[in-house]
Amino acid sequence: GIRSIADRVNIKTASLYHHFASKDEIFQEILIIGFNATFRATQTAVERLPEGASPRQRIEGAIAGHLKGIHSNITYTSANIRFRGQTPSEIDRVMRPLRQTYRRYWQELFEAARHQRCLKDELETSMVRTLVIGMMNQTVTWFDPSKGSLDKLVRSTLISFSGDWREESPGKA
């Protein structure tokens, strides 16, 4: 309840109610913070690439950004991933457009790779996008940074996805 949340953060319940009307509002704020942190980290990683970066480099940058975003903000991002599909409908209505925007961002990266013939022809970009994001999101359930570095996780993810690129891909790393 609200009282236990207030106790955990060492403030009075009334102070918490001053900022939030309910537990659902707190939960929604946590989800939004986590989502925005991941999206920002993903976009920033892609934007920092040199001008003219290949579609492969852009997708690999997005993968690195997404993984670093979720694991650098794990308190917030894990809630978004772990409670997906279990949120109240009011919260889902707020989160749905945010998630759609993020899916479109990734879809555009994959479509650019398809358009430039960097991906194997038989791949369905929307499926690959869903698989890649889903695979990365699941790392919050098992990745332990004390047992392996985030950079190794990024490299392993990139290697696992490397079979999707054409051999003659102009974006080959």
Coordinates of C-alpha atoms in Angstrom, one line a residue:
G1 CA 0.0 0.0 0.0
I2 CA 0.8 3.7 -0.1
R3 CA 1.9 3.6 3.6
S4 CA 4.5 0.9 3.0
I5 CA 5.8 2.7 -0.1
A6 CA 6.1 5.9 2.0
D7 CA 7.8 4.0 4.8
R8 CA 10.3 2.4 2.3
V9 CA 11.3 5.8 1.0
N10 CA 11.3 7.3 4.4
I11 CA 8.6 10.0 3.9
K12 CA 5.2 10.6 5.3
T13 CA 2.2 9.1 3.5
A14 CA 0.6 12.6 3.2
S15 CA 3.8 13.7 1.4
L16 CA 3.5 10.9 -1.1
Y17 CA -0.2 11.7 -1.7
H18 CA 0.8 15.3 -2.4
H19 CA 2.7 14.0 -5.5
F20 CA 0.6 10.9 -6.4
A21 CA -3.1 10.1 -6.0
S22 CA -2.7 6.4 -6.0
K23 CA -0.3 3.4 -6.2
D24 CA -1.3 3.1 -9.9
E25 CA 0.0 6.7 -10.5
I26 CA 3.3 5.8 -8.9
F27 CA 3.5 2.6 -10.9
Q28 CA 2.7 4.5 -14.1
E29 CA 5.5 7.0 -13.4
I30 CA 8.0 4.2 -12.8
L31 CA 7.0 2.6 -16.1
I32 CA 7.3 5.9 -18.0
I33 CA 10.7 6.7 -16.4
G34 CA 12.1 3.3 -17.3
F35 CA 10.6 3.4 -20.8
N36 CA 12.0 6.9 -21.6
A37 CA 15.4 6.0 -20.2
T38 CA 15.6 3.0 -22.6
F39 CA 14.4 4.9 -25.6
R40 CA 16.7 7.8 -24.9
A41 CA 19.7 5.4 -24.5
T42 CA 18.8 3.7 -27.8
Q43 CA 18.4 6.9 -29.8
T44 CA 21.6 8.4 -28.3
A45 CA 23.6 5.4 -29.2
V46 CA 22.4 5.6 -32.8
E47 CA 22.8 9.4 -33.0
R48 CA 26.4 9.1 -31.8
L49 CA 27.4 7.0 -34.8
P50 CA 29.4 8.7 -37.5
E51 CA 27.4 10.3 -40.3
G52 CA 26.8 7.7 -43.0
A53 CA 26.8 4.8 -40.6
S54 CA 25.4 1.6 -42.3
P55 CA 22.1 0.1 -41.4
R56 CA 23.9 -2.7 -39.7
Q57 CA 25.9 -0.2 -37.6
R58 CA 22.8 1.6 -36.7
I59 CA 20.9 -1.5 -35.6
E60 CA 24.0 -2.7 -33.7
G61 CA 24.2 0.7 -32.0
A62 CA 20.5 0.5 -31.1
I63 CA 21.1 -2.9 -29.6
A64 CA 23.9 -1.7 -27.5
G65 CA 22.0 1.4 -26.5
H66 CA 18.9 -0.6 -25.6
L67 CA 20.8 -3.1 -23.4
K68 CA 22.8 -0.3 -21.7
G69 CA 19.6 1.6 -21.2
I70 CA 17.7 -1.2 -19.5
H71 CA 20.6 -2.3 -17.4
S72 CA 21.7 1.2 -16.3
N73 CA 18.2 2.0 -15.1
I74 CA 17.3 -1.5 -14.0
T75 CA 15.1 -0.4 -11.1
Y76 CA 12.7 1.3 -13.5
T77 CA 13.2 -0.7 -16.7
S78 CA 12.7 -4.1 -15.0
A79 CA 9.2 -3.0 -13.9
N80 CA 8.3 -2.2 -17.5
I81 CA 9.5 -5.6 -18.7
R82 CA 8.4 -7.8 -15.8
F83 CA 4.8 -6.4 -15.5
R84 CA 4.1 -6.1 -19.2
G85 CA 0.6 -7.4 -19.8
Q86 CA -0.4 -7.1 -16.2
T87 CA -0.9 -3.3 -16.0
P88 CA -4.3 -1.8 -15.3
S89 CA -6.0 -0.7 -18.5
E90 CA -5.6 3.0 -17.6
I91 CA -1.9 2.6 -17.4
D92 CA -1.8 0.5 -20.6
R93 CA -3.6 3.3 -22.5
V94 CA -0.8 5.6 -21.5
M95 CA 2.0 3.2 -22.3
R96 CA 0.6 1.8 -25.6
P97 CA 1.4 4.9 -27.7
L98 CA 4.9 5.1 -26.2
R99 CA 5.6 1.4 -27.0
Q100 CA 4.2 1.9 -30.5
T101 CA 6.5 4.8 -31.1
Y102 CA 9.5 2.7 -30.0
R103 CA 8.4 -0.2 -32.2
R104 CA 8.2 2.2 -35.2
Y105 CA 11.7 3.5 -34.4
W106 CA 13.1 0.0 -34.5
Q107 CA 11.0 -1.0 -37.5
E108 CA 12.5 2.0 -39.4
L109 CA 16.0 0.8 -38.6
F110 CA 15.2 -2.7 -39.9
E111 CA 13.3 -1.5 -42.9
A112 CA 16.4 0.7 -43.9
A113 CA 18.5 -2.5 -43.6
R114 CA 16.1 -4.4 -45.8
H115 CA 15.9 -1.5 -48.3
Q116 CA 19.7 -1.5 -48.6
R117 CA 19.7 -5.3 -48.9
C118 CA 21.8 -5.7 -45.7
L119 CA 19.5 -8.4 -44.2
K120 CA 18.9 -11.8 -45.6
D121 CA 15.9 -11.8 -48.0
E122 CA 13.9 -14.5 -46.1
L123 CA 13.8 -12.4 -42.9
E124 CA 10.5 -10.7 -41.9
T125 CA 11.6 -7.4 -40.4
S126 CA 8.7 -7.1 -37.9
M127 CA 9.5 -10.6 -36.6
V128 CA 13.2 -10.0 -36.3
R129 CA 12.5 -6.7 -34.5
T130 CA 10.2 -8.4 -32.1
L131 CA 12.7 -11.2 -31.5
V132 CA 15.6 -8.9 -30.9
I133 CA 13.8 -6.6 -28.5
G134 CA 12.2 -9.5 -26.7
M135 CA 15.6 -11.3 -26.4
M136 CA 17.2 -8.1 -25.0
N137 CA 14.3 -7.4 -22.6
Q138 CA 14.5 -10.9 -21.1
T139 CA 18.1 -10.2 -20.0
V140 CA 16.6 -8.4 -17.0
T141 CA 15.5 -11.8 -15.6
W142 CA 18.9 -13.5 -15.8
F143 CA 21.8 -11.1 -16.5
D144 CA 24.0 -10.5 -13.4
P145 CA 26.5 -7.7 -13.9
S146 CA 28.6 -9.1 -11.0
K147 CA 29.2 -12.3 -13.1
G148 CA 29.8 -10.7 -16.5
S149 CA 30.2 -7.3 -17.9
L150 CA 27.5 -5.4 -19.8
D151 CA 30.0 -5.1 -22.7
K152 CA 30.1 -8.9 -22.9
L153 CA 26.4 -9.1 -22.9
V154 CA 26.2 -6.5 -25.8
R155 CA 28.9 -8.5 -27.8
S156 CA 27.1 -11.8 -27.2
T157 CA 23.8 -10.3 -28.4
L158 CA 25.4 -8.9 -31.5
I159 CA 27.0 -12.2 -32.3
S160 CA 23.7 -14.0 -31.8
F161 CA 22.1 -11.7 -34.3
S162 CA 25.0 -11.7 -36.8
G163 CA 23.6 -14.6 -38.9
D164 CA 20.8 -12.3 -40.1
W165 CA 23.1 -10.2 -42.2
R166 CA 23.9 -10.9 -45.9
E167 CA 27.5 -12.0 -46.4
E168 CA 28.0 -9.3 -49.0
S169 CA 26.3 -6.7 -46.8
P170 CA 27.7 -3.2 -47.3
G171 CA 27.3 -2.7 -43.6
K172 CA 29.3 -5.8 -42.7
A173 CA 31.4 -5.1 -39.6

